[in-house]
Structure formats: C-alpha cells, structure tokens
Coordinates of C-alpha atoms and ligand atoms in Angstrom, one line a residue:
M1 CA -9.8 0.1 1.1
C2 CA -12.4 -0.8 3.8
G3 CA -11.5 0.0 7.3
I4 CA -12.6 -1.4 10.7
V5 CA -12.4 0.1 14.2
G6 CA -14.1 -1.2 17.4
Y7 CA -14.0 -0.1 21.0
V8 CA -14.8 -1.8 24.3
G9 CA -14.1 0.2 27.5
K10 CA -15.6 2.6 30.0
K11 CA -15.6 5.7 27.8
T12 CA -18.3 6.7 25.4
A13 CA -17.4 4.8 22.3
L14 CA -18.7 7.1 19.6
P15 CA -15.9 9.8 19.6
I16 CA -13.3 7.1 19.8
L17 CA -14.8 5.3 16.8
M18 CA -15.1 8.5 14.8
T19 CA -11.5 9.5 15.4
G20 CA -10.5 6.0 14.4
L21 CA -12.5 6.2 11.2
K22 CA -10.8 9.5 10.4
R23 CA -7.4 7.9 10.8
L24 CA -8.6 5.2 8.3
E25 CA -9.8 7.6 5.7
Y26 CA -6.5 7.5 3.8
R27 CA -7.2 3.9 2.8
G28 CA -10.0 5.1 0.4
Y29 CA -13.8 4.6 0.9
D30 CA -17.1 5.7 -0.3
S31 CA -19.4 5.3 2.7
A32 CA -19.2 4.8 6.4
G33 CA -21.2 3.7 9.4
V34 CA -21.2 2.9 13.2
A35 CA -23.1 0.5 15.4
L36 CA -23.3 1.3 19.1
V37 CA -24.5 -1.5 21.3
S38 CA -26.2 -1.8 24.7
Q39 CA -28.7 -4.2 26.2
F40 CA -31.4 -2.0 24.6
G41 CA -30.3 -2.8 21.1
C42 CA -27.9 -1.9 18.3
Q43 CA -28.0 1.7 17.2
V44 CA -26.8 1.9 13.6
V45 CA -26.1 5.1 11.7
K46 CA -24.6 5.1 8.1
A47 CA -23.9 7.6 5.4
V48 CA -22.6 7.8 1.9
G49 CA -19.6 9.9 1.2
K50 CA -17.1 11.3 3.7
I51 CA -16.9 10.8 7.5
A52 CA -18.2 14.4 7.8
Q53 CA -21.4 13.2 6.2
L54 CA -21.7 10.5 8.9
D55 CA -21.0 13.1 11.5
K56 CA -23.9 15.1 10.2
E57 CA -26.2 12.0 10.2
L58 CA -25.3 11.3 13.8
G59 CA -26.4 14.9 14.7
D60 CA -26.5 16.2 18.3
H61 CA -28.0 13.1 19.8
A62 CA -26.1 11.8 22.9
Y63 CA -24.8 8.4 22.3
E64 CA -23.6 7.0 25.6
Q65 CA -22.8 3.4 24.7
T66 CA -19.4 2.2 25.6
V67 CA -19.1 -0.6 23.1
G68 CA -19.3 -0.1 19.3
I69 CA -17.9 -0.9 15.9
A70 CA -17.4 1.3 12.9
H71 CA -16.5 0.9 9.2
T72 CA -15.4 2.7 6.1
R73 CA -16.6 0.9 3.0
W74 CA -15.0 0.7 -0.5
A75 CA -17.8 -0.8 -2.7
T76 CA -17.2 -4.3 -4.1
H77 CA -20.7 -5.9 -4.0
G78 CA -23.4 -3.3 -4.6
V79 CA -23.2 0.4 -5.2
P80 CA -22.1 2.9 -2.5
S81 CA -25.4 3.5 -0.7
V82 CA -26.7 3.8 2.9
L83 CA -28.2 0.3 2.6
N84 CA -25.1 -1.3 1.4
A85 CA -22.8 0.5 3.9
H86 CA -21.7 -1.3 7.0
P87 CA -22.5 -2.2 9.8
H88 CA -25.0 -4.8 8.6
T89 CA -27.6 -6.2 11.0
D90 CA -29.5 -9.4 11.2
Q91 CA -33.2 -9.4 10.5
A92 CA -34.0 -8.8 14.2
G93 CA -31.5 -5.9 14.4
E94 CA -29.8 -7.6 17.4
I95 CA -26.5 -8.4 15.7
A96 CA -24.3 -5.9 13.9
L97 CA -21.3 -6.7 11.8
V98 CA -18.5 -4.9 9.9
H99 CA -16.5 -6.8 7.3
N100 CA -13.5 -6.3 5.1
G101 CA -12.9 -8.8 2.4
I102 CA -15.2 -10.9 0.2
I103 CA -17.4 -13.8 1.2
E104 CA -17.2 -15.9 -2.0
N105 CA -20.0 -18.4 -1.2
Y106 CA -22.4 -15.8 0.0
Q107 CA -25.0 -16.6 -2.7
S108 CA -25.4 -20.1 -1.5
I109 CA -25.6 -19.1 2.1
R110 CA -28.2 -16.5 1.2
E111 CA -30.3 -18.9 -0.8
A112 CA -30.3 -21.4 2.0
L113 CA -31.4 -18.8 4.5
E114 CA -34.0 -17.4 2.0
R115 CA -35.5 -20.9 1.8
Q116 CA -36.0 -20.7 5.5
G117 CA -37.9 -17.5 5.1
R118 CA -35.2 -15.0 5.8
K119 CA -35.6 -11.7 4.0
F120 CA -32.5 -9.9 2.8
R121 CA -32.3 -6.2 2.3
T122 CA -29.1 -5.6 0.4
E123 CA -27.0 -7.2 -2.4
T124 CA -23.9 -7.4 -0.2
D125 CA -22.0 -10.6 0.7
T126 CA -21.7 -9.2 4.3
E127 CA -25.4 -9.3 5.1
A128 CA -25.4 -13.1 4.4
L129 CA -22.7 -13.6 7.0
T130 CA -24.6 -11.4 9.5
Y131 CA -27.7 -13.5 9.1
L132 CA -25.7 -16.7 9.4
I133 CA -24.3 -15.7 12.7
A134 CA -27.8 -14.8 13.9
E135 CA -28.9 -18.3 12.8
Y136 CA -26.2 -19.9 15.0
Y137 CA -26.7 -17.6 18.0
E138 CA -27.7 -19.6 21.1
G139 CA -26.5 -17.3 23.9
D140 CA -22.7 -17.3 23.0
L141 CA -21.7 -14.8 20.3
T142 CA -18.2 -16.2 19.9
E143 CA -19.5 -19.7 19.2
A144 CA -22.1 -18.3 16.8
V145 CA -19.3 -16.5 14.9
R146 CA -17.1 -19.6 14.9
K147 CA -19.9 -21.8 13.5
A148 CA -20.8 -19.3 10.8
L149 CA -17.2 -18.8 9.8
S150 CA -16.7 -22.5 9.4
Q151 CA -19.2 -22.3 6.6
V152 CA -17.6 -19.4 4.9
E153 CA -15.3 -19.4 1.9
G154 CA -13.4 -16.2 1.1
T155 CA -11.5 -13.5 3.0
Y156 CA -12.6 -11.6 6.0
G157 CA -11.6 -9.3 8.8
I158 CA -14.8 -8.9 10.8
A159 CA -16.0 -7.3 14.1
V160 CA -19.4 -8.3 15.5
V161 CA -21.5 -7.0 18.4
S162 CA -24.9 -8.1 19.7
S163 CA -27.4 -6.5 22.0
K164 CA -27.8 -9.9 23.7
D165 CA -24.1 -9.9 24.6
P166 CA -23.6 -6.1 24.9
D167 CA -20.3 -6.0 26.6
I168 CA -18.1 -7.7 24.0
I169 CA -16.9 -7.5 20.5
V170 CA -16.1 -10.7 18.6
A171 CA -13.6 -10.3 15.8
A172 CA -11.9 -12.7 13.4
R173 CA -9.6 -12.6 10.4
N174 CA -8.8 -14.7 7.3
G175 CA -6.8 -12.9 4.7
S176 CA -7.8 -9.4 5.8
P177 CA -5.7 -7.7 8.5
L178 CA -7.0 -7.1 12.0
I179 CA -5.3 -6.0 15.1
I180 CA -6.2 -5.8 18.8
G181 CA -5.2 -2.6 20.6
D182 CA -4.4 -3.3 24.3
G183 CA -5.1 -0.1 26.4
G184 CA -4.9 -1.9 29.7
D185 CA -8.5 -1.2 30.8
E186 CA -9.9 -0.5 27.3
F187 CA -9.5 -2.5 24.2
F188 CA -9.7 -1.8 20.5
V189 CA -10.0 -3.8 17.3
A190 CA -8.9 -2.3 14.0
S191 CA -7.9 -3.1 10.5
D192 CA -4.8 -0.9 10.8
V193 CA -2.8 0.4 13.8
S194 CA -3.2 4.0 12.8
A195 CA -6.8 3.8 14.0
V196 CA -5.7 3.1 17.6
L197 CA -2.4 4.7 17.9
N198 CA -3.6 7.7 19.9
H199 CA -4.9 5.4 22.5
T200 CA -2.3 2.6 22.7
K201 CA 0.9 1.4 21.0
R202 CA 0.5 -2.1 22.4
V203 CA -1.0 -4.3 19.7
V204 CA -1.6 -7.9 18.9
F205 CA -1.7 -8.9 15.2
L206 CA -4.4 -11.6 14.6
D207 CA -3.4 -14.5 12.4
D208 CA -5.6 -16.1 9.8
E209 CA -8.4 -18.2 11.1
E210 CA -8.2 -16.7 14.6
I211 CA -11.2 -15.4 16.5
V212 CA -10.9 -13.0 19.4
T213 CA -13.4 -12.2 22.1
I214 CA -12.8 -8.7 23.5
T215 CA -14.3 -7.6 26.9
R216 CA -13.6 -4.7 29.2
K217 CA -11.2 -7.0 31.1
G218 CA -9.1 -8.3 28.3
Y219 CA -9.3 -10.6 25.3
Q220 CA -9.1 -14.2 24.5
I221 CA -7.9 -15.6 21.2
T222 CA -8.8 -19.0 19.8
T223 CA -8.6 -20.6 16.4
I224 CA -11.7 -21.5 14.4
D225 CA -10.9 -25.0 15.5
Q226 CA -11.1 -23.9 19.1
A227 CA -7.4 -24.1 20.0
T228 CA -6.3 -21.5 22.5
I229 CA -3.7 -18.9 21.3
T230 CA -1.3 -17.1 23.6
P231 CA -1.3 -13.5 22.4
H232 CA 2.0 -11.9 21.5
V233 CA 1.8 -8.2 22.3
E234 CA 4.0 -5.9 20.1
E235 CA 5.0 -2.3 20.8
I236 CA 4.4 -0.1 17.7
S237 CA 7.3 2.3 17.1
W238 CA 5.3 4.7 14.9
S239 CA 4.4 8.0 16.6
L240 CA 1.2 9.9 16.3
G241 CA 3.0 12.8 14.6
Q242 CA 3.9 10.4 11.8
I243 CA 0.2 10.0 10.9
E244 CA -0.5 13.7 11.1
K245 CA 0.1 16.3 8.4
G246 CA 2.6 18.3 10.4
G247 CA 1.9 21.7 8.8
Y248 CA 1.8 20.4 5.1
D249 CA -1.3 20.9 3.0
H250 CA -1.4 17.2 2.2
F251 CA 0.1 13.9 3.4
M252 CA 1.5 13.3 0.0
L253 CA 3.6 16.5 0.1
K254 CA 4.7 15.7 3.7
E255 CA 5.7 12.2 2.6
I256 CA 7.6 13.5 -0.5
H257 CA 9.6 15.8 1.8
E258 CA 10.2 13.0 4.3
Q259 CA 12.3 11.1 1.9
T260 CA 15.7 12.4 3.1
A261 CA 14.9 10.9 6.4
T262 CA 13.1 7.7 5.2
L263 CA 16.0 6.9 2.9
C264 CA 18.4 7.3 5.8
D265 CA 16.2 4.8 7.7
A266 CA 16.2 2.4 4.8
I267 CA 20.0 2.1 4.9
R268 CA 20.6 2.7 8.6
G269 CA 22.8 0.0 10.1
R270 CA 22.8 -1.9 6.8
L271 CA 26.0 -0.6 5.2
N272 CA 29.1 -2.6 6.2
F273 CA 32.0 -0.5 5.1
E274 CA 34.6 -2.9 6.2
E275 CA 33.4 -5.7 4.0
G276 CA 32.0 -3.4 1.2
K277 CA 28.6 -5.1 1.4
P278 CA 25.2 -4.5 2.8
R279 CA 24.1 -6.2 6.0
L280 CA 20.6 -7.7 5.5
N281 CA 20.1 -10.2 8.3
G282 CA 16.3 -10.3 7.8
L283 CA 16.8 -12.2 4.6
N284 CA 17.4 -15.3 6.7
L285 CA 19.5 -16.8 3.9
Q286 CA 22.8 -18.5 4.4
V287 CA 25.8 -17.5 2.3
D288 CA 25.7 -20.6 0.2
Q289 CA 22.0 -20.0 -0.5
L290 CA 22.8 -16.4 -1.6
R291 CA 25.5 -17.8 -4.0
T292 CA 23.3 -20.4 -5.6
I293 CA 20.2 -18.4 -6.5
D294 CA 19.6 -19.0 -10.2
R295 CA 16.6 -16.8 -10.7
I296 CA 14.7 -14.1 -9.0
I297 CA 11.0 -13.6 -9.6
I298 CA 9.6 -10.3 -8.4
C299 CA 5.8 -9.8 -8.0
A300 CA 4.0 -6.7 -7.0
C301 CA 1.3 -4.3 -8.0
G302 CA 1.1 -0.6 -8.9
T303 CA 4.0 1.6 -7.7
S304 CA 5.6 -1.4 -6.0
W305 CA 5.7 -3.1 -9.4
H306 CA 7.6 -0.2 -10.8
S307 CA 10.2 -0.5 -8.1
G308 CA 10.5 -4.2 -9.0
L309 CA 11.3 -3.2 -12.6
I310 CA 14.1 -0.9 -11.4
G311 CA 15.3 -3.8 -9.3
E312 CA 15.5 -6.0 -12.4
Y313 CA 18.0 -3.6 -14.0
V314 CA 20.1 -3.2 -10.9
I315 CA 20.2 -6.9 -9.8
E316 CA 20.9 -8.2 -13.3
E317 CA 23.8 -5.8 -13.8
L318 CA 25.4 -6.0 -10.4
A319 CA 24.8 -9.6 -9.5
R320 CA 24.3 -11.2 -13.0
V321 CA 21.2 -13.2 -11.7
P322 CA 18.3 -13.3 -14.2
V323 CA 15.3 -11.4 -12.8
E324 CA 11.7 -11.6 -14.0
V325 CA 9.2 -9.0 -12.8
E326 CA 5.5 -9.6 -13.1
Y327 CA 2.2 -8.1 -12.1
A328 CA 1.1 -10.3 -9.2
S329 CA -2.4 -10.5 -10.6
E330 CA -1.0 -12.0 -13.8
F331 CA 1.6 -14.3 -12.2
R332 CA -0.9 -16.2 -10.2
Y333 CA -3.1 -17.3 -13.1
R334 CA -0.6 -18.4 -15.7
S335 CA 1.0 -21.6 -14.3
P336 CA 4.3 -19.9 -13.8
I337 CA 7.5 -21.9 -14.0
I338 CA 9.4 -21.6 -10.8
P339 CA 12.7 -23.6 -11.2
E340 CA 14.8 -24.9 -8.3
N341 CA 17.0 -22.3 -6.6
S342 CA 14.5 -19.5 -7.5
V343 CA 13.9 -16.8 -5.0
F344 CA 10.5 -15.1 -5.1
I345 CA 10.4 -11.5 -3.9
A346 CA 7.0 -9.9 -3.1
I347 CA 7.2 -6.1 -2.9
S348 CA 4.4 -4.3 -1.1
Q349 CA 4.1 -1.1 0.9
S350 CA 1.1 -2.3 2.8
G351 CA 2.0 -5.9 3.0
E352 CA -1.7 -6.7 2.5
T353 CA -2.3 -6.4 -1.3
A354 CA -4.5 -9.4 -2.2
D355 CA -3.0 -10.1 -5.6
T356 CA 0.6 -10.0 -4.3
M357 CA -0.4 -12.2 -1.4
A358 CA -2.0 -14.7 -3.7
A359 CA 1.1 -14.7 -6.0
L360 CA 3.3 -15.3 -3.0
R361 CA 1.2 -18.3 -1.9
E362 CA 1.6 -19.7 -5.5
A363 CA 5.3 -19.4 -5.2
Q364 CA 5.4 -21.0 -1.8
H365 CA 3.3 -23.8 -3.1
A366 CA 5.9 -24.4 -5.9
G367 CA 8.6 -24.5 -3.3
A368 CA 10.4 -21.2 -3.9
I369 CA 12.2 -19.4 -1.1
T370 CA 10.1 -16.3 -0.6
L371 CA 11.2 -12.8 0.5
G372 CA 9.3 -9.6 1.2
I373 CA 10.2 -6.0 0.7
V374 CA 7.5 -4.6 2.9
N375 CA 6.9 -1.3 4.8
V376 CA 4.2 -2.2 7.3
V377 CA 5.7 -4.2 10.1
G378 CA 3.7 -7.3 11.1
S379 CA 1.6 -7.2 7.9
S380 CA 0.5 -10.4 6.2
I381 CA 3.2 -10.5 3.5
A382 CA 5.9 -9.8 6.1
R383 CA 4.7 -12.6 8.2
V384 CA 4.2 -15.2 5.6
T385 CA 7.5 -14.8 3.7
D386 CA 10.7 -16.7 4.7
G387 CA 12.6 -13.5 5.2
G388 CA 12.9 -10.0 3.8
V389 CA 13.8 -6.4 4.1
Y390 CA 11.6 -3.9 5.9
T391 CA 11.7 -0.5 4.1
H392 CA 11.2 1.5 7.4
S393 CA 9.5 4.4 5.6
G394 CA 7.0 4.9 8.5
P395 CA 3.3 5.1 7.8
E396 CA 2.4 6.2 4.3
I397 CA -1.0 7.9 4.3
G398 CA -1.3 9.5 0.9
V399 CA -2.9 7.0 -1.5
A400 CA -0.3 7.8 -4.2
S401 CA 2.9 6.1 -2.9
T402 CA 6.0 8.2 -2.8
K403 CA 8.4 7.6 0.1
A404 CA 7.6 3.9 0.2
F405 CA 8.6 3.7 -3.5
T406 CA 12.1 5.2 -3.0
S407 CA 12.7 3.0 0.0
Q408 CA 11.7 -0.1 -1.9
V409 CA 14.2 0.9 -4.6
M410 CA 16.8 1.4 -2.0
A411 CA 16.1 -2.1 -0.5
L412 CA 16.5 -3.6 -4.0
N413 CA 19.8 -1.7 -4.4
L414 CA 21.0 -3.3 -1.2
I415 CA 19.9 -6.8 -2.3
A416 CA 21.6 -6.3 -5.6
I417 CA 25.0 -5.2 -4.1
L418 CA 24.8 -8.1 -1.6
L419 CA 24.2 -10.7 -4.3
G420 CA 26.9 -9.1 -6.4
R421 CA 29.4 -9.3 -3.6
M422 CA 28.5 -13.0 -3.1
R423 CA 29.4 -13.5 -6.8
N424 CA 31.4 -11.2 -8.9
L425 CA 32.0 -7.9 -7.1
S426 CA 35.2 -7.2 -5.2
V427 CA 35.3 -5.6 -1.7
Q428 CA 36.5 -2.4 -3.4
Q429 CA 33.6 -2.4 -6.0
G430 CA 31.1 -3.1 -3.2
L431 CA 32.5 -0.3 -1.1
E432 CA 32.2 2.2 -4.0
L433 CA 28.6 1.2 -4.5
I434 CA 27.6 1.5 -0.8
N435 CA 29.3 4.9 -0.7
Y436 CA 27.0 6.0 -3.5
L437 CA 24.0 4.8 -1.5
E438 CA 25.1 6.5 1.6
A439 CA 25.2 9.9 -0.2
I440 CA 21.7 9.5 -1.7
P441 CA 19.6 10.8 1.2
G442 CA 21.5 14.1 1.3
Q443 CA 21.2 14.4 -2.5
V444 CA 17.4 13.8 -2.2
G445 CA 17.4 16.7 0.3
K446 CA 19.0 18.9 -2.4
M447 CA 16.4 17.8 -5.0
L448 CA 13.6 18.8 -2.6
Q449 CA 14.9 22.3 -2.5
Q450 CA 13.7 22.7 -6.1
D451 CA 10.1 22.4 -5.0
E452 CA 9.3 26.1 -5.9
T453 CA 10.8 25.8 -9.4
I454 CA 8.8 22.6 -10.0
K455 CA 5.7 24.4 -8.8
E456 CA 6.3 27.1 -11.3
I457 CA 6.6 24.6 -14.1
A458 CA 3.4 22.9 -12.9
G459 CA 1.7 26.3 -13.3
E460 CA 2.5 26.3 -17.0
Y461 CA 1.1 22.8 -17.7
Y462 CA -1.7 22.0 -15.2
Q463 CA -4.4 22.6 -17.8
N464 CA -3.1 20.1 -20.3
N465 CA -5.0 16.9 -20.5
N466 CA -2.3 14.5 -21.7
F467 CA 1.3 13.9 -20.8
L468 CA 4.0 11.6 -22.1
Y469 CA 6.9 10.4 -19.9
L470 CA 10.0 9.0 -21.5
G471 CA 13.1 7.3 -20.0
R472 CA 15.6 4.6 -20.8
G473 CA 17.3 1.8 -19.0
V474 CA 16.9 2.0 -15.3
N475 CA 15.0 5.3 -15.8
F476 CA 12.3 3.7 -18.0
P477 CA 10.4 2.5 -14.9
V478 CA 10.8 6.0 -13.5
A479 CA 8.9 7.3 -16.5
L480 CA 6.2 4.7 -15.8
E481 CA 6.0 5.8 -12.2
G482 CA 6.0 9.5 -13.0
A483 CA 3.1 9.0 -15.3
L484 CA 1.3 6.9 -12.8
K485 CA 1.7 9.6 -10.1
L486 CA 0.2 12.2 -12.4
K487 CA -2.8 10.1 -13.5
E488 CA -3.6 8.9 -10.0
I489 CA -3.9 12.3 -8.4
S490 CA -4.7 14.8 -11.2
Y491 CA -6.8 12.5 -13.4
I492 CA -4.7 13.7 -16.4
H493 CA -4.1 11.0 -18.9
A494 CA -0.4 10.2 -18.8
E495 CA 1.7 7.4 -20.3
G496 CA 5.2 6.2 -19.6
Y497 CA 7.3 4.8 -22.5
P498 CA 10.9 3.7 -23.1
A499 CA 12.2 6.8 -25.0
A500 CA 13.2 4.8 -28.1
E501 CA 9.7 3.3 -28.4
M502 CA 8.1 6.7 -28.9
K503 CA 8.8 6.5 -32.6
H504 CA 6.7 3.3 -32.8
G505 CA 3.4 4.9 -31.8
P506 CA 3.2 7.7 -29.3
I507 CA 5.0 10.1 -31.6
A508 CA 1.7 10.4 -33.5
L509 CA 0.3 12.2 -30.5
I510 CA 2.9 14.9 -30.2
D511 CA 1.9 18.5 -30.7
E512 CA 2.1 21.7 -28.7
M513 CA -0.6 20.4 -26.4
M514 CA 1.3 17.3 -25.4
P515 CA 4.0 18.0 -22.7
V516 CA 6.7 15.4 -22.7
V517 CA 8.7 14.7 -19.5
V518 CA 12.1 13.2 -20.5
I519 CA 14.6 11.7 -18.1
A520 CA 17.8 12.4 -19.9
L521 CA 20.7 11.7 -17.6
K522 CA 24.3 11.5 -18.6
D523 CA 24.6 7.8 -19.1
P524 CA 25.5 5.5 -22.0
V525 CA 22.2 6.2 -23.7
Y526 CA 22.2 9.9 -23.2
D527 CA 22.8 10.7 -26.9
K528 CA 19.9 8.4 -27.9
V529 CA 17.6 10.1 -25.4
I530 CA 18.6 13.5 -26.8
S531 CA 17.6 12.4 -30.3
S532 CA 14.2 11.4 -28.9
I533 CA 14.0 14.9 -27.5
Q534 CA 14.8 16.4 -30.9
Q535 CA 12.1 14.3 -32.5
V536 CA 9.6 15.8 -30.0
K537 CA 10.8 19.3 -30.5
A538 CA 10.6 18.9 -34.3
R539 CA 6.9 18.3 -33.8
S540 CA 6.3 21.3 -31.6
G541 CA 6.2 19.2 -28.5
R542 CA 7.1 20.9 -25.2
V543 CA 9.8 19.2 -23.1
I544 CA 10.5 19.1 -19.4
A545 CA 13.9 17.4 -19.1
I546 CA 15.3 15.8 -16.0
A547 CA 19.1 16.1 -16.5
T548 CA 22.4 15.5 -14.7
E549 CA 23.8 18.4 -12.8
G550 CA 26.4 20.2 -15.0
D551 CA 24.7 19.3 -18.3
T552 CA 24.3 22.8 -19.7
E553 CA 23.9 21.9 -23.3
I554 CA 20.5 20.3 -22.8
A555 CA 19.0 23.6 -21.6
S556 CA 19.0 25.0 -25.1
M557 CA 17.1 22.1 -26.5
V558 CA 14.2 21.9 -24.1
D559 CA 11.6 24.1 -22.4
H560 CA 12.6 23.4 -18.8
V561 CA 15.4 21.5 -17.1
I562 CA 15.4 20.1 -13.6
Y563 CA 18.8 18.9 -12.5
V564 CA 19.6 15.8 -10.6
P565 CA 22.9 15.4 -8.6
K566 CA 25.5 12.9 -9.9
T567 CA 25.4 9.3 -8.5
H568 CA 26.1 5.8 -9.8
R569 CA 24.1 5.4 -13.0
L570 CA 22.1 2.5 -11.5
F571 CA 21.1 4.4 -8.5
T572 CA 19.7 7.5 -10.3
P573 CA 16.0 6.5 -10.1
V574 CA 15.8 7.4 -6.4
L575 CA 16.8 10.9 -7.4
S576 CA 15.1 11.3 -10.8
I577 CA 11.6 10.3 -9.4
I578 CA 11.6 13.2 -6.9
P579 CA 10.8 16.0 -9.4
L580 CA 8.2 13.8 -11.0
Q581 CA 6.5 13.3 -7.6
L582 CA 6.5 17.0 -7.0
L583 CA 5.3 17.8 -10.5
A584 CA 2.4 15.5 -10.2
Y585 CA 1.6 16.9 -6.7
H586 CA 1.6 20.6 -7.8
I587 CA -0.3 19.9 -11.0
A588 CA -3.0 18.1 -9.0
A589 CA -3.0 20.9 -6.3
L590 CA -3.5 23.5 -9.0
R591 CA -6.4 21.5 -10.5
G592 CA -8.0 21.4 -7.1
C593 CA -7.9 17.6 -6.8
E594 CA -8.3 15.6 -3.6
I595 CA -4.7 14.6 -3.5
D596 CA -4.5 12.3 -0.5
Q597 CA -7.6 10.3 -1.4
P598 CA -8.0 10.3 -5.2
R599 CA -11.4 9.1 -6.5
N600 CA -11.9 5.4 -6.9
L601 CA -8.4 4.5 -5.5
A602 CA -7.6 2.7 -2.3
K603 CA -4.4 2.6 -0.4
S604 CA -4.4 -1.0 0.4
V605 CA -6.2 -3.2 -2.1
T606 CA -7.3 -6.3 -0.2
V607 CA -9.6 -7.7 -2.8
E608 CA -8.7 -9.3 -6.2
Ligands
LIG1 C1 -2.9 0.4 -4.6 C2 -2.3 1.8 -4.3 C3 -1.0 2.0 -5.0 C4 0.0 0.8 -4.6 C5 -0.7 -0.5 -5.0 C6 0.2 -1.7 -4.4 O1 -3.3 0.4 -5.9 O2 -3.2 2.8 -4.6 O3 -0.4 3.2 -4.6 O4 1.1 1.0 -5.3 O5 -1.9 -0.6 -4.4 O6 0.2 -1.6 -3.0 P1 1.2 -2.2 -2.1 O7 0.7 -1.9 -0.7 O8 1.2 -3.7 -2.3 O9 2.5 -1.7 -2.4

C-alpha cells in the first residue's frame, strides 16, 4: 500500500528518495511523487503509474535540494491521477505533505476551511490536512502539525516539509507505521525499513500519536500532548541482499526458494529435545496460563487467514483446545463473544494490516490475552500484543505471500505441540512431533528440486481460465491458499473447496477445460479423496494430484502427480503448498503477468 520516504542531510535528496521509492514498490501503488524543499519553495513532481514514469517526469533537471519527501500512493479517495497523487501542497505551495492512512473527518475540516475561502483542488482527504497545517503555521512547523493533528480523526503516517522551515521534516504516526533512520549525520523517515536499509540499519519505530522533528543534527520525538519521548534505537538484522532479487527473475520465486532456510529460522532454538516440547519464550505466558486456556480465537486476513485455518486443525487435534478462526474484518463488527481464559492470536506477515489490528484491539478491549504471529519485527501488531512468535522469514517483497505463510504454519505447529504438552501429550509424543518438524526444512528443499517438472505442467495449463483446488482436513486450507496464489498473480479464476463438497456444486463446472488440483495424501481420508478424483475424471476433468511419495497407484488415475515426502499427517501443509506456489508462479510467468506487484493488490493493507 502507500509508501513514504523522506531525507534530511547534506547529500542531494532526490536520488536517495528515488531509490527509497523503488524499495517500496513492492507494497503496491498506482502513482508516485516527490517534494524537494529549499528556502526558495517546494518543488513537487508527480506521475501516475510506475516510478519509471516519475523518473521521466523529473527529466534531466538538476535538483540540488538536500531535504525532501516522497510517496507511492494506492488510491483510496479519488482515482489514481497526478492531481490526487502525493505530495499535496497548501494553497500557497509552501507546505508539502505525504500521507498514508485515512483522515476520517476530512470532509468537515474541508468544509470549515472552504467557508474561510480556501479553494481545494483534489478530492483527497490528505489535501484537507495539508491546508489545516498551513492554517496553524505561525513560524513553527512542528507546532502547526501538532495543532492540526489534534483536530484529526483517523489513521496517519505523515511527513511534512515547508519552504519557510526548509531544513526539517516533521513526521507523525497514528495507526500507520513510520520509522526514523539514523545515519549519524543524515536522517531518514520511512514507512518501512527497506526504504532506508542501504543507508542505515539503525532505526527508531515511532509509536502512535508521536511527532518527530528531524534536522541535519538529529531528531526530537514528542507526543501530540507535548510529552518528550526518549528514542529507542534498534539495529535491523535484515541485510540489503535480502531485499534484492539475487539472480531470480522475481522476488516471489526467490522467496519460494528461500523456504528451506526460512523454515530453519522459524524453528531455530525453539525445539527442546530433552523435554520433547517447543521453547517459545516470546509468548510471555506462565505454565498455568498455558494449561488453563479454554478457547483460542485466531484472526487474520488473506494468506495469513489460511495459515490460521491450518492452525485450527493442528491445535484442536494435538492440544484439544477449541479454536475459532475468523476473518479479522468480520470479527470486529459482530459483537464477538470472548469468554474468560480465551487467547486471541493475530496472524500477520506485515504486522500492520488494519483489519487485523482492529480485531486485536477489540479482543484487548474484551480482556483477552493477545498473541501475535508476526514476521516484521517492531511492527504495530508485534508491539501491541501481550506476546507472540516471530516467524523470522526475513523481508517478504512479493505481494503474494509464500515464505511467510509456511513459517506462520510452522509457528502454529510449535504452539500446538507446546499446548499439547501442557495438557495431554507425553514427552515421547512431543519428541516425535518435534522430530518431524526438524526434518521439514530439508524435505522442503527436496520439493523445490521439482521446480522444472512443475514448470512443464504449468506449460500445459497456463491458457486455462478456471481452476479448481480440492483438499481435505488440514489440506483443505492448502487448497484455498493454492487457489488464492493462482488468482492473485495470474488473474485466473480459481476456487478452493473441501474435496467432498465438490459434489454439492462445483462438479457442475467440470469438463476438459477445468483443471483440478487435488491434494491427495496418504491419510485417513485418502480413499474419499480418490473417489472425488474419480468423479472429476468421469466428467473429462484433468487432474493434477499432489500425492505422498511412494503412492504409485494414483499415477494411473490422474494426468500429473507431484510427490510430497512423508511427514506427520498434521504437518503436511508446509510441504503440499510448495508445488502449488510454484505452479501459480510458472503459470503467471507464462502468461506474462507482473508477478511481484499484481494489479490492484497491496502487500500491506493499512486501510479498512
Ligand atoms: C494483503 C496481501 C496478502 C496478505 C494479506 C494479509 O492482502 O496482498 O498477501 O495475505 O494482506 O497481510 P498480513 O501482512 O496481515 O499477513
């Protein structure tokens, strides 16, 4: 979604801002712009489309300013256009502002200013805030921002510059992430660490309702209520290499192939073989709290919701604790019942998804213990929850989530075994389970070797316009996730279904033009899944089966088989999803799609 980057230092700001914007491209956007500031004014250049378009618009002109802000916009209020793109300026063109989030009461602010004769040029909520800051400006930009923000309802991450105060950036956050990059004698503001990582690894995460004034000498953080905040500088462990393609054609393919390593990272130091149980100190829960949990509520969106569904099967079976999994956007608006001794788990790669954050607040309000399964260290969800498990998958740049998903599932497996051991599982049973988990990264490596075979299968099907994905039990959510991957990046219509439900509707769609991907692993429902396959074949459907290594009989019934190594039945999703990720990738590549930044999608959805 929208991205912000700002620079204050001694170097020419423009190239730094442009590189920062490129690093933010992965979040998804439809227009971009920069504002460069000096005592002579704010120079604003904007363009619709990709950063390359903005580059073109900037032309060969020498921009020498050493302070500036830049933005990638993902339209919410008003169509993607040069006018609606950020930065926005006040009527005099002296103040420029970039904004992530939504100003909910912008209409009333706008109407009040219009009554005073101000003329607005756009339909955006952001322009109203820019004008309001200008209204309050009396020689101190920070104070003007503070006064304006005290009138604002909604969410924001903003960065503001003014030609009357040309050596500073004022930034603030409420519900939309913002970090300060501390480069010693140059400073940055950004919505995401990847925008500043090639300059500094020292960052400060701003908290809600904090305002920072950044100069060439340093930065000062205060709250909206004027309390002074002592900054806590954190060292980012991500390397620049992790946010580059490293020889792969797309970030998504690189991230799929990283899963052997990321799954190792997800379990590293967390398997206690002596006690046959995972070590999850970050949960911040006492043994008696773990034992008395009566109910688990999992909320998430998109791919993270699918990992939650897998978690439901694994936790209920291993720990016998009832689990409810809900879309975060639904949970928050339906007066949910959150009984005592409930634990609420928010799952989020970015840790910033607005709906998940809102559901989490709802659960906190009701008094639940809240945990996060989060990838981005220091993100809002990670900081607001009582405890949790970091997935340690490193930066995920491809919009379609892959490595973050498998690590989320791994984290849920760990939680399930831990809860099981607190209740009904013996040391021996726990040990067997964690031995299975330990073997999974190597097995994923084996699955990835089938990349070429999967590419060949993709070659046979990439022109089809509909796909059906079937699975049962713990592999039903894998079918959902496989279908989601395909539709996200190839724009092919795909649906995931529990295999047995096919006969209640989707079977009507089956013909030779409808490829059906079936996860048919050797488990207690194998025979039932085989009978679904036969129903598809009887109607001339074409089947790609994901089967257990050694299952030779299935090959004669289907068109293609991709084999998955043996593991514990409940842990198969981490393996069975790998071919589905690769299939979606290769189909999208053959169709010539923009894989890392699919149309209309955003990596981190920070609006409702
Ligand atoms: C967006 C992304 C999805 C992601 C979902 C939830 O829609 O495009 O890939 O699964 O948000 O994101 P989160 O960061 O909360 O996991």
